[in-house]
């Protein structure tokens, strides 16, 4: 018989000043800043940080070209302290791809905010690992391998903290040998820094109505491979972005190629999740992109050394929910602080961590607890993050509504106007359309897409690539991809949308198989999941909920 809360042993509880969920740039920056403030005044602030990855950085997947504004503010001496930030951007290149050729867009046409001069190419995972070391040195208690699985509330409805997930439940939910009950971590303030589509953040946003009167959050899926290329193909500091082929004009997305480090090239493809054709496979579009004549050459003679995928928020300013609520706050991409045209969110993630820490530190000093940190909300909206997001607010809705060419063009005009006229533009603020799970058309109205077979050299099949994410989950545990109604995939999604989960999942987790009676059957290969959260976002029936598996499970990225 499966265990229920009543049959489980009591949970132990620990008290902290601040509990932080997530060891990405936002959570780590908050942790570091709290300790820095306390050290400067000789006070003590207890800070705990939970990370579901097996170590800090293991679940971080990004580009990444970083704007150092956040890092400079958090730790001005980051260079002297040995931060893994070594490759300055030397050249920006923007390409519009057609099936056989490309047009290079003049840099002078680009709004100044698109210029990467002064930015750095990094592995965000490696940077987070380093930030984790700095946080530990400052006295932050960091627990990697522990997923926050439940939000705890006080009687007055304020957030009291979180509970970590139980370890050692079988697939059926019974206690196995070595079962360990989760812990309650209670804080005066709890920061949710889970990144895009955070599982607890999603619950809180819904429960507390934090997204009321906001546009729906929009998302993309980012797929990435890391390559070690031949030295003669490596151009350290080159940042190249493209849009266009292989996507049609109604499907938003584009690529990045960043040359850095030891002959490394980070190649990635971001596809907007408001795509319409249920036969589209973001993974296959990424593979196809690499075969373009002006792209493939970079990889000849090289080898792919890592693969992964992660959702990215795209709603920006119009979609940002209320950030502060009694007892807690949403940080970084859990609140959607991504600047879409710049493909950058890590600087805002760090800035939000700093702002949240400042507000919580002041509140704790005043003896407050479990109230809403309104100073944090104000700092984000009226400070650098708000500025950064407001001036690009129309780029994504214009692209989605007008298509790639007109949308990007008009988005550029809007950004130029805001640059020249102190943030003003004749276009006002465009709203986003419907949520991404509502954008698929029926399979009957869509054109099936035939993708080329992988060659195993430049292009790979999904499962081979998943092996390069070093993903690992304890197999005998409850499936962490919860179906509200198990009949929906075959009863609704298959006839209506040719069950798109088979194609949008970048790790081949979902399959339609045939059972012994010749009937279609939905299979979930949960152990392959790379925690990108796309299924939670894109399932047209909103029948799939991603919850944290046992802590430590998932990808083991080393330098993504
Ligand atoms: C393909 C791609 C390319 C990108 N390129 C760039 C770029 O070039 N430059 C740039 O600045 N930004 C880029 N971004 C965006 C950038 O990565 C994010 O803005 C940034 O990582 C957000 O930081 P965060 O701390 O909010 O969340 P994340 O970095 O997502 O970190 C969240 C952390 O919380 C952990 N976590 C989540 N839920 C739980 C839980 N319940 N319990 C415990 N731990 C949990 C996760 O494992 C993760 O480690 C890119 C993103 C993608 C996907
Ligand atoms: S199962 Fe969902 S979260 Fe996991 S890799 Fe597939 S789409 Fe991403």
PDB file of N, CA, C and O and ligand atoms in Angstrom, residues 21-27 50-53 57 59-67 124 128 146-149 193-196 198-200 221-224 256 258 269-270 309-312 331-334 337-338 342-347 349 533 546 548, ligand 1:
ATOM      1  N   UNK A  21      15.501  28.493  -2.030  1.00  0.00           N
ATOM      2  CA  UNK A  21      15.265  27.302  -2.848  1.00  0.00           C
ATOM      3  C   UNK A  21      15.902  27.530  -4.206  1.00  0.00           C
ATOM      4  O   UNK A  21      15.411  28.343  -4.986  1.00  0.00           O
ATOM      5  N   UNK A  22      17.003  26.842  -4.488  1.00  0.00           N
ATOM      6  CA  UNK A  22      17.633  26.940  -5.799  1.00  0.00           C
ATOM      7  C   UNK A  22      19.011  27.570  -5.755  1.00  0.00           C
ATOM      8  O   UNK A  22      19.187  28.674  -5.236  1.00  0.00           O
ATOM      9  N   UNK A  23      19.974  26.833  -6.296  1.00  0.00           N
ATOM     10  CA  UNK A  23      21.359  27.304  -6.321  1.00  0.00           C
ATOM     11  C   UNK A  23      21.777  27.761  -7.698  1.00  0.00           C
ATOM     12  O   UNK A  23      22.824  27.374  -8.216  1.00  0.00           O
ATOM     13  N   UNK A  24      20.946  28.594  -8.321  1.00  0.00           N
ATOM     14  CA  UNK A  24      21.332  29.263  -9.565  1.00  0.00           C
ATOM     15  C   UNK A  24      21.883  30.639  -9.211  1.00  0.00           C
ATOM     16  O   UNK A  24      22.083  30.957  -8.025  1.00  0.00           O
ATOM     17  N   UNK A  25      22.140  31.482 -10.233  1.00  0.00           N
ATOM     18  CA  UNK A  25      22.700  32.793  -9.944  1.00  0.00           C
ATOM     19  C   UNK A  25      21.860  33.627  -8.981  1.00  0.00           C
ATOM     20  O   UNK A  25      22.414  34.334  -8.133  1.00  0.00           O
ATOM     21  N   UNK A  26      20.529  33.542  -9.076  1.00  0.00           N
ATOM     22  CA  UNK A  26      19.705  34.398  -8.199  1.00  0.00           C
ATOM     23  C   UNK A  26      19.788  33.945  -6.748  1.00  0.00           C
ATOM     24  O   UNK A  26      20.008  34.758  -5.845  1.00  0.00           O
ATOM     25  N   UNK A  27      19.625  32.640  -6.508  1.00  0.00           N
ATOM     26  CA  UNK A  27      19.651  32.138  -5.132  1.00  0.00           C
ATOM     27  C   UNK A  27      21.017  32.315  -4.494  1.00  0.00           C
ATOM     28  O   UNK A  27      21.135  32.716  -3.322  1.00  0.00           O
ATOM     29  N   UNK A  50      18.899  25.250  -0.646  1.00  0.00           N
ATOM     30  CA  UNK A  50      18.665  23.888  -1.141  1.00  0.00           C
ATOM     31  C   UNK A  50      18.852  23.856  -2.651  1.00  0.00           C
ATOM     32  O   UNK A  50      18.389  24.754  -3.352  1.00  0.00           O
ATOM     33  N   UNK A  51      19.479  22.816  -3.147  1.00  0.00           N
ATOM     34  CA  UNK A  51      19.673  22.655  -4.592  1.00  0.00           C
ATOM     35  C   UNK A  51      19.350  21.205  -4.957  1.00  0.00           C
ATOM     36  O   UNK A  51      19.909  20.279  -4.380  1.00  0.00           O
ATOM     37  N   UNK A  52      18.453  21.030  -5.929  1.00  0.00           N
ATOM     38  CA  UNK A  52      18.048  19.662  -6.280  1.00  0.00           C
ATOM     39  C   UNK A  52      19.115  18.901  -7.063  1.00  0.00           C
ATOM     40  O   UNK A  52      19.110  17.676  -7.098  1.00  0.00           O
ATOM     41  N   UNK A  53      20.022  19.611  -7.709  1.00  0.00           N
ATOM     42  CA  UNK A  53      21.095  18.935  -8.437  1.00  0.00           C
ATOM     43  C   UNK A  53      22.073  18.274  -7.472  1.00  0.00           C
ATOM     44  O   UNK A  53      22.140  18.644  -6.294  1.00  0.00           O
ATOM     45  N   UNK A  57      25.477  23.757  -9.729  1.00  0.00           N
ATOM     46  CA  UNK A  57      25.851  23.837 -11.149  1.00  0.00           C
ATOM     47  C   UNK A  57      25.389  22.644 -11.958  1.00  0.00           C
ATOM     48  O   UNK A  57      25.306  22.722 -13.180  1.00  0.00           O
ATOM     49  N   UNK A  59      22.559  21.357 -12.460  1.00  0.00           N
ATOM     50  CA  UNK A  59      21.320  21.545 -13.228  1.00  0.00           C
ATOM     51  C   UNK A  59      21.286  22.887 -13.939  1.00  0.00           C
ATOM     52  O   UNK A  59      20.228  23.329 -14.386  1.00  0.00           O
ATOM     53  N   UNK A  60      22.435  23.530 -14.044  1.00  0.00           N
ATOM     54  CA  UNK A  60      22.456  24.841 -14.705  1.00  0.00           C
ATOM     55  C   UNK A  60      22.798  24.658 -16.174  1.00  0.00           C
ATOM     56  O   UNK A  60      23.841  24.106 -16.526  1.00  0.00           O
ATOM     57  N   UNK A  61      21.889  25.152 -17.020  1.00  0.00           N
ATOM     58  CA  UNK A  61      22.154  25.149 -18.455  1.00  0.00           C
ATOM     59  C   UNK A  61      21.823  26.532 -18.982  1.00  0.00           C
ATOM     60  O   UNK A  61      20.721  27.027 -18.784  1.00  0.00           O
ATOM     61  N   UNK A  62      22.802  27.146 -19.622  1.00  0.00           N
ATOM     62  CA  UNK A  62      22.590  28.501 -20.114  1.00  0.00           C
ATOM     63  C   UNK A  62      23.409  28.664 -21.390  1.00  0.00           C
ATOM     64  O   UNK A  62      23.906  27.669 -21.924  1.00  0.00           O
ATOM     65  N   UNK A  63      23.613  29.911 -21.888  1.00  0.00           N
ATOM     66  CA  UNK A  63      24.400  30.122 -23.107  1.00  0.00           C
ATOM     67  C   UNK A  63      25.885  29.894 -22.902  1.00  0.00           C
ATOM     68  O   UNK A  63      26.377  28.839 -23.262  1.00  0.00           O
ATOM     69  N   UNK A  64      26.663  30.777 -22.277  1.00  0.00           N
ATOM     70  CA  UNK A  64      26.138  31.999 -21.742  1.00  0.00           C
ATOM     71  C   UNK A  64      27.095  33.157 -21.991  1.00  0.00           C
ATOM     72  O   UNK A  64      28.275  33.072 -21.706  1.00  0.00           O
ATOM     73  N   UNK A  65      26.487  34.228 -22.540  1.00  0.00           N
ATOM     74  CA  UNK A  65      27.187  35.509 -22.564  1.00  0.00           C
ATOM     75  C   UNK A  65      26.621  36.305 -21.400  1.00  0.00           C
ATOM     76  O   UNK A  65      25.405  36.532 -21.345  1.00  0.00           O
ATOM     77  N   UNK A  66      27.470  36.689 -20.466  1.00  0.00           N
ATOM     78  CA  UNK A  66      26.919  37.394 -19.314  1.00  0.00           C
ATOM     79  C   UNK A  66      27.297  38.875 -19.334  1.00  0.00           C
ATOM     80  O   UNK A  66      28.404  39.251 -19.694  1.00  0.00           O
ATOM     81  N   UNK A  67      26.312  39.664 -18.943  1.00  0.00           N
ATOM     82  CA  UNK A  67      26.534  41.082 -18.681  1.00  0.00           C
ATOM     83  C   UNK A  67      27.027  41.136 -17.231  1.00  0.00           C
ATOM     84  O   UNK A  67      26.302  40.705 -16.319  1.00  0.00           O
ATOM     85  N   UNK A 124      27.818  29.053 -17.325  1.00  0.00           N
ATOM     86  CA  UNK A 124      27.101  29.549 -16.145  1.00  0.00           C
ATOM     87  C   UNK A 124      27.129  28.504 -15.024  1.00  0.00           C
ATOM     88  O   UNK A 124      27.135  28.855 -13.848  1.00  0.00           O
ATOM     89  N   UNK A 128      28.318  29.251 -11.327  1.00  0.00           N
ATOM     90  CA  UNK A 128      27.487  28.964 -10.140  1.00  0.00           C
ATOM     91  C   UNK A 128      28.259  28.106  -9.140  1.00  0.00           C
ATOM     92  O   UNK A 128      28.163  28.315  -7.926  1.00  0.00           O
ATOM     93  N   UNK A 146      19.254  18.063  -2.427  1.00  0.00           N
ATOM     94  CA  UNK A 146      18.004  18.136  -1.665  1.00  0.00           C
ATOM     95  C   UNK A 146      17.005  19.024  -2.404  1.00  0.00           C
ATOM     96  O   UNK A 146      17.258  20.214  -2.593  1.00  0.00           O
ATOM     97  N   UNK A 147      15.904  18.410  -2.824  1.00  0.00           N
ATOM     98  CA  UNK A 147      14.883  19.163  -3.544  1.00  0.00           C
ATOM     99  C   UNK A 147      13.848  19.668  -2.560  1.00  0.00           C
ATOM    100  O   UNK A 147      13.416  18.937  -1.670  1.00  0.00           O
ATOM    101  N   UNK A 148      13.452  20.927  -2.739  1.00  0.00           N
ATOM    102  CA  UNK A 148      12.320  21.449  -1.957  1.00  0.00           C
ATOM    103  C   UNK A 148      11.054  20.962  -2.644  1.00  0.00           C
ATOM    104  O   UNK A 148      10.823  21.260  -3.814  1.00  0.00           O
ATOM    105  N   UNK A 149      10.272  20.173  -1.926  1.00  0.00           N
ATOM    106  CA  UNK A 149       9.143  19.504  -2.564  1.00  0.00           C
ATOM    107  C   UNK A 149       7.797  20.062  -2.139  1.00  0.00           C
ATOM    108  O   UNK A 149       6.778  19.746  -2.756  1.00  0.00           O
ATOM    109  N   UNK A 193      13.984  30.624  -5.827  1.00  0.00           N
ATOM    110  CA  UNK A 193      14.952  30.974  -6.875  1.00  0.00           C
ATOM    111  C   UNK A 193      15.141  29.745  -7.767  1.00  0.00           C
ATOM    112  O   UNK A 193      16.255  29.325  -8.044  1.00  0.00           O
ATOM    113  N   UNK A 194      14.006  29.178  -8.200  1.00  0.00           N
ATOM    114  CA  UNK A 194      14.027  27.878  -8.894  1.00  0.00           C
ATOM    115  C   UNK A 194      14.254  27.984 -10.394  1.00  0.00           C
ATOM    116  O   UNK A 194      14.302  26.957 -11.073  1.00  0.00           O
ATOM    117  N   UNK A 195      14.339  29.197 -10.933  1.00  0.00           N
ATOM    118  CA  UNK A 195      14.510  29.334 -12.373  1.00  0.00           C
ATOM    119  C   UNK A 195      13.169  29.182 -13.091  1.00  0.00           C
ATOM    120  O   UNK A 195      12.107  29.112 -12.470  1.00  0.00           O
ATOM    121  N   UNK A 196      13.263  29.110 -14.454  1.00  0.00           N
ATOM    122  CA  UNK A 196      12.059  29.105 -15.289  1.00  0.00           C
ATOM    123  C   UNK A 196      11.127  27.957 -14.907  1.00  0.00           C
ATOM    124  O   UNK A 196      11.558  26.817 -14.768  1.00  0.00           O
ATOM    125  N   UNK A 198       9.616  27.198 -12.138  1.00  0.00           N
ATOM    126  CA  UNK A 198       9.889  26.518 -10.872  1.00  0.00           C
ATOM    127  C   UNK A 198       8.646  25.801 -10.379  1.00  0.00           C
ATOM    128  O   UNK A 198       7.541  26.346 -10.444  1.00  0.00           O
ATOM    129  N   UNK A 199       8.824  24.592  -9.862  1.00  0.00           N
ATOM    130  CA  UNK A 199       7.654  23.791  -9.509  1.00  0.00           C
ATOM    131  C   UNK A 199       6.929  24.351  -8.286  1.00  0.00           C
ATOM    132  O   UNK A 199       5.701  24.364  -8.239  1.00  0.00           O
ATOM    133  N   UNK A 200       7.664  24.838  -7.280  1.00  0.00           N
ATOM    134  CA  UNK A 200       6.997  25.438  -6.123  1.00  0.00           C
ATOM    135  C   UNK A 200       6.547  26.860  -6.450  1.00  0.00           C
ATOM    136  O   UNK A 200       5.486  27.298  -6.009  1.00  0.00           O
ATOM    137  N   UNK A 221      12.014  26.873 -25.408  1.00  0.00           N
ATOM    138  CA  UNK A 221      12.871  25.769 -24.967  1.00  0.00           C
ATOM    139  C   UNK A 221      14.243  26.008 -25.575  1.00  0.00           C
ATOM    140  O   UNK A 221      14.367  26.281 -26.778  1.00  0.00           O
ATOM    141  N   UNK A 222      15.261  25.961 -24.734  1.00  0.00           N
ATOM    142  CA  UNK A 222      16.632  26.138 -25.205  1.00  0.00           C
ATOM    143  C   UNK A 222      17.343  24.799 -25.201  1.00  0.00           C
ATOM    144  O   UNK A 222      17.362  24.104 -24.186  1.00  0.00           O
ATOM    145  N   UNK A 223      17.876  24.422 -26.363  1.00  0.00           N
ATOM    146  CA  UNK A 223      18.638  23.170 -26.463  1.00  0.00           C
ATOM    147  C   UNK A 223      20.084  23.538 -26.714  1.00  0.00           C
ATOM    148  O   UNK A 223      20.359  24.480 -27.467  1.00  0.00           O
ATOM    149  N   UNK A 224      20.973  22.809 -26.115  1.00  0.00           N
ATOM    150  CA  UNK A 224      22.380  23.225 -26.230  1.00  0.00           C
ATOM    151  C   UNK A 224      23.295  22.003 -26.329  1.00  0.00           C
ATOM    152  O   UNK A 224      23.057  20.978 -25.681  1.00  0.00           O
ATOM    153  N   UNK A 256      22.388  30.339 -31.103  1.00  0.00           N
ATOM    154  CA  UNK A 256      23.583  31.033 -30.619  1.00  0.00           C
ATOM    155  C   UNK A 256      24.800  30.139 -30.782  1.00  0.00           C
ATOM    156  O   UNK A 256      24.698  28.913 -30.693  1.00  0.00           O
ATOM    157  N   UNK A 258      28.768  30.455 -29.296  1.00  0.00           N
ATOM    158  CA  UNK A 258      29.696  31.244 -28.507  1.00  0.00           C
ATOM    159  C   UNK A 258      31.040  30.505 -28.438  1.00  0.00           C
ATOM    160  O   UNK A 258      31.103  29.368 -27.966  1.00  0.00           O
ATOM    161  N   UNK A 269      19.992  26.395 -29.555  1.00  0.00           N
ATOM    162  CA  UNK A 269      18.841  26.809 -30.339  1.00  0.00           C
ATOM    163  C   UNK A 269      17.684  27.036 -29.376  1.00  0.00           C
ATOM    164  O   UNK A 269      17.386  26.165 -28.554  1.00  0.00           O
ATOM    165  N   UNK A 270      17.090  28.224 -29.461  1.00  0.00           N
ATOM    166  CA  UNK A 270      15.930  28.522 -28.609  1.00  0.00           C
ATOM    167  C   UNK A 270      14.697  28.578 -29.505  1.00  0.00           C
ATOM    168  O   UNK A 270      14.686  29.287 -30.508  1.00  0.00           O
ATOM    169  N   UNK A 309      19.041  20.599 -22.149  1.00  0.00           N
ATOM    170  CA  UNK A 309      17.947  21.491 -22.543  1.00  0.00           C
ATOM    171  C   UNK A 309      17.305  22.078 -21.299  1.00  0.00           C
ATOM    172  O   UNK A 309      17.330  21.478 -20.223  1.00  0.00           O
ATOM    173  N   UNK A 310      16.722  23.256 -21.484  1.00  0.00           N
ATOM    174  CA  UNK A 310      16.101  23.939 -20.346  1.00  0.00           C
ATOM    175  C   UNK A 310      15.128  24.971 -20.890  1.00  0.00           C
ATOM    176  O   UNK A 310      15.423  25.627 -21.909  1.00  0.00           O
ATOM    177  N   UNK A 311      14.011  25.127 -20.214  1.00  0.00           N
ATOM    178  CA  UNK A 311      13.066  26.176 -20.615  1.00  0.00           C
ATOM    179  C   UNK A 311      13.627  27.545 -20.244  1.00  0.00           C
ATOM    180  O   UNK A 311      14.468  27.674 -19.354  1.00  0.00           O
ATOM    181  N   UNK A 312      13.138  28.534 -20.930  1.00  0.00           N
ATOM    182  CA  UNK A 312      13.597  29.901 -20.750  1.00  0.00           C
ATOM    183  C   UNK A 312      12.330  30.759 -20.673  1.00  0.00           C
ATOM    184  O   UNK A 312      11.355  30.445 -21.351  1.00  0.00           O
ATOM    185  N   UNK A 331      12.480  35.091  -7.139  1.00  0.00           N
ATOM    186  CA  UNK A 331      13.732  35.689  -7.625  1.00  0.00           C
ATOM    187  C   UNK A 331      14.015  35.237  -9.060  1.00  0.00           C
ATOM    188  O   UNK A 331      13.623  34.121  -9.452  1.00  0.00           O
ATOM    189  N   UNK A 332      14.771  36.037  -9.790  1.00  0.00           N
ATOM    190  CA  UNK A 332      15.329  35.641 -11.089  1.00  0.00           C
ATOM    191  C   UNK A 332      14.287  35.102 -12.049  1.00  0.00           C
ATOM    192  O   UNK A 332      13.185  35.632 -12.177  1.00  0.00           O
ATOM    193  N   UNK A 333      14.627  34.014 -12.726  1.00  0.00           N
ATOM    194  CA  UNK A 333      13.746  33.486 -13.762  1.00  0.00           C
ATOM    195  C   UNK A 333      12.524  32.773 -13.198  1.00  0.00           C
ATOM    196  O   UNK A 333      11.602  32.462 -13.952  1.00  0.00           O
ATOM    197  N   UNK A 334      12.492  32.507 -11.903  1.00  0.00           N
ATOM    198  CA  UNK A 334      11.243  32.002 -11.309  1.00  0.00           C
ATOM    199  C   UNK A 334      10.162  33.072 -11.480  1.00  0.00           C
ATOM    200  O   UNK A 334       8.970  32.771 -11.487  1.00  0.00           O
ATOM    201  N   UNK A 337      12.660  37.052 -15.252  1.00  0.00           N
ATOM    202  CA  UNK A 337      13.419  38.296 -15.462  1.00  0.00           C
ATOM    203  C   UNK A 337      14.390  38.205 -16.642  1.00  0.00           C
ATOM    204  O   UNK A 337      15.456  38.801 -16.645  1.00  0.00           O
ATOM    205  N   UNK A 338      14.011  37.472 -17.632  1.00  0.00           N
ATOM    206  CA  UNK A 338      14.851  37.250 -18.804  1.00  0.00           C
ATOM    207  C   UNK A 338      14.640  38.382 -19.819  1.00  0.00           C
ATOM    208  O   UNK A 338      13.505  38.737 -20.128  1.00  0.00           O
ATOM    209  N   UNK A 342      18.126  40.143 -25.839  1.00  0.00           N
ATOM    210  CA  UNK A 342      19.552  40.008 -25.472  1.00  0.00           C
ATOM    211  C   UNK A 342      19.906  38.556 -25.139  1.00  0.00           C
ATOM    212  O   UNK A 342      21.072  38.245 -24.915  1.00  0.00           O
ATOM    213  N   UNK A 343      18.918  37.686 -25.051  1.00  0.00           N
ATOM    214  CA  UNK A 343      19.061  36.306 -24.538  1.00  0.00           C
ATOM    215  C   UNK A 343      19.897  36.319 -23.266  1.00  0.00           C
ATOM    216  O   UNK A 343      20.855  35.545 -23.103  1.00  0.00           O
ATOM    217  N   UNK A 344      19.496  37.155 -22.356  1.00  0.00           N
ATOM    218  CA  UNK A 344      20.249  37.249 -21.102  1.00  0.00           C
ATOM    219  C   UNK A 344      19.291  37.367 -19.926  1.00  0.00           C
ATOM    220  O   UNK A 344      18.381  38.184 -19.938  1.00  0.00           O
ATOM    221  N   UNK A 345      19.582  36.571 -18.908  1.00  0.00           N
ATOM    222  CA  UNK A 345      18.783  36.656 -17.694  1.00  0.00           C
ATOM    223  C   UNK A 345      19.635  36.534 -16.450  1.00  0.00           C
ATOM    224  O   UNK A 345      19.197  36.838 -15.349  1.00  0.00           O
ATOM    225  N   UNK A 346      20.889  36.085 -16.631  1.00  0.00           N
ATOM    226  CA  UNK A 346      21.704  35.806 -15.444  1.00  0.00           C
ATOM    227  C   UNK A 346      22.063  37.094 -14.703  1.00  0.00           C
ATOM    228  O   UNK A 346      22.166  37.097 -13.478  1.00  0.00           O
ATOM    229  N   UNK A 347      22.232  38.210 -15.435  1.00  0.00           N
ATOM    230  CA  UNK A 347      22.559  39.477 -14.750  1.00  0.00           C
ATOM    231  C   UNK A 347      21.378  39.924 -13.889  1.00  0.00           C
ATOM    232  O   UNK A 347      21.555  40.340 -12.745  1.00  0.00           O
ATOM    233  N   UNK A 349      19.101  37.948 -12.721  1.00  0.00           N
ATOM    234  CA  UNK A 349      18.961  36.960 -11.635  1.00  0.00           C
ATOM    235  C   UNK A 349      19.845  37.379 -10.456  1.00  0.00           C
ATOM    236  O   UNK A 349      19.406  37.408  -9.302  1.00  0.00           O
ATOM    237  N   UNK A 533      11.371  21.222 -18.069  1.00  0.00           N
ATOM    238  CA  UNK A 533      10.020  21.703 -17.712  1.00  0.00           C
ATOM    239  C   UNK A 533       9.128  21.988 -18.936  1.00  0.00           C
ATOM    240  O   UNK A 533       8.033  22.542 -18.787  1.00  0.00           O
ATOM    241  N   UNK A 546       5.109  18.726 -13.587  1.00  0.00           N
ATOM    242  CA  UNK A 546       6.483  18.318 -13.234  1.00  0.00           C
ATOM    243  C   UNK A 546       6.679  18.574 -11.738  1.00  0.00           C
ATOM    244  O   UNK A 546       6.488  19.692 -11.271  1.00  0.00           O
ATOM    245  N   UNK A 548       9.429  17.684  -8.280  1.00  0.00           N
ATOM    246  CA  UNK A 548      10.820  17.290  -8.079  1.00  0.00           C
ATOM    247  C   UNK A 548      10.923  15.790  -7.825  1.00  0.00           C
ATOM    248  O   UNK A 548      10.220  15.263  -6.963  1.00  0.00           O
TER     249      UNK A 548
HETATM  250  C1  LIG B   1      19.581  27.855 -23.635  1.00  0.00           C
HETATM  251  C2  LIG B   1      19.701  29.044 -22.741  1.00  0.00           C
HETATM  252  C3  LIG B   1      20.603  30.046 -23.059  1.00  0.00           C
HETATM  253  C4  LIG B   1      20.735  31.140 -22.218  1.00  0.00           C
HETATM  254  N1  LIG B   1      21.691  32.073 -22.533  1.00  0.00           N
HETATM  255  C5  LIG B   1      21.938  33.065 -21.651  1.00  0.00           C
HETATM  256  C6  LIG B   1      23.022  33.947 -21.875  1.00  0.00           C
HETATM  257  O1  LIG B   1      23.767  33.819 -22.842  1.00  0.00           O
HETATM  258  N2  LIG B   1      23.228  34.930 -20.953  1.00  0.00           N
HETATM  259  C7  LIG B   1      22.438  35.086 -19.862  1.00  0.00           C
HETATM  260  O2  LIG B   1      22.684  35.977 -19.056  1.00  0.00           O
HETATM  261  N3  LIG B   1      21.392  34.267 -19.650  1.00  0.00           N
HETATM  262  C8  LIG B   1      21.130  33.265 -20.501  1.00  0.00           C
HETATM  263  N4  LIG B   1      20.101  32.391 -20.259  1.00  0.00           N
HETATM  264  C9  LIG B   1      19.218  32.638 -19.112  1.00  0.00           C
HETATM  265  C10 LIG B   1      19.888  32.313 -17.797  1.00  0.00           C
HETATM  266  O3  LIG B   1      20.393  31.015 -17.836  1.00  0.00           O
HETATM  267  C11 LIG B   1      18.873  32.472 -16.690  1.00  0.00           C
HETATM  268  O4  LIG B   1      18.343  33.768 -16.749  1.00  0.00           O
HETATM  269  C12 LIG B   1      19.466  32.248 -15.320  1.00  0.00           C
HETATM  270  O5  LIG B   1      20.063  30.988 -15.243  1.00  0.00           O
HETATM  271  C13 LIG B   1      18.388  32.382 -14.260  1.00  0.00           C
HETATM  272  O6  LIG B   1      18.952  32.200 -13.002  1.00  0.00           O
HETATM  273  P1  LIG B   1      18.036  31.695 -11.805  1.00  0.00           P
HETATM  274  O7  LIG B   1      18.898  31.674 -10.607  1.00  0.00           O
HETATM  275  O8  LIG B   1      16.805  32.492 -11.749  1.00  0.00           O
HETATM  276  O9  LIG B   1      17.570  30.222 -12.198  1.00  0.00           O
HETATM  277  P2  LIG B   1      18.421  28.878 -12.699  1.00  0.00           P
HETATM  278  O10 LIG B   1      19.683  29.348 -13.249  1.00  0.00           O
HETATM  279  O11 LIG B   1      17.464  28.166 -13.508  1.00  0.00           O
HETATM  280  O12 LIG B   1      18.699  28.165 -11.335  1.00  0.00           O
HETATM  281  C14 LIG B   1      17.694  27.560 -10.591  1.00  0.00           C
HETATM  282  C15 LIG B   1      18.325  26.506  -9.703  1.00  0.00           C
HETATM  283  O13 LIG B   1      17.342  26.064  -8.763  1.00  0.00           O
HETATM  284  C16 LIG B   1      17.338  24.656  -8.690  1.00  0.00           C
HETATM  285  N5  LIG B   1      15.981  24.260  -8.292  1.00  0.00           N
HETATM  286  C17 LIG B   1      14.842  24.427  -8.994  1.00  0.00           C
HETATM  287  N6  LIG B   1      13.789  23.979  -8.290  1.00  0.00           N
HETATM  288  C18 LIG B   1      14.279  23.503  -7.124  1.00  0.00           C
HETATM  289  C19 LIG B   1      13.675  22.912  -5.983  1.00  0.00           C
HETATM  290  N7  LIG B   1      12.347  22.782  -5.884  1.00  0.00           N
HETATM  291  N8  LIG B   1      14.466  22.494  -4.966  1.00  0.00           N
HETATM  292  C20 LIG B   1      15.820  22.676  -5.034  1.00  0.00           C
HETATM  293  N9  LIG B   1      16.448  23.233  -6.095  1.00  0.00           N
HETATM  294  C21 LIG B   1      15.681  23.659  -7.114  1.00  0.00           C
HETATM  295  C22 LIG B   1      17.732  24.217 -10.084  1.00  0.00           C
HETATM  296  O14 LIG B   1      18.238  22.905 -10.070  1.00  0.00           O
HETATM  297  C23 LIG B   1      18.775  25.268 -10.455  1.00  0.00           C
HETATM  298  O15 LIG B   1      20.056  24.891 -10.044  1.00  0.00           O
HETATM  299  C24 LIG B   1      19.923  31.274 -21.073  1.00  0.00           C
HETATM  300  C25 LIG B   1      19.016  30.269 -20.745  1.00  0.00           C
HETATM  301  C26 LIG B   1      18.912  29.154 -21.561  1.00  0.00           C
HETATM  302  C27 LIG B   1      17.957  28.061 -21.177  1.00  0.00           C
END
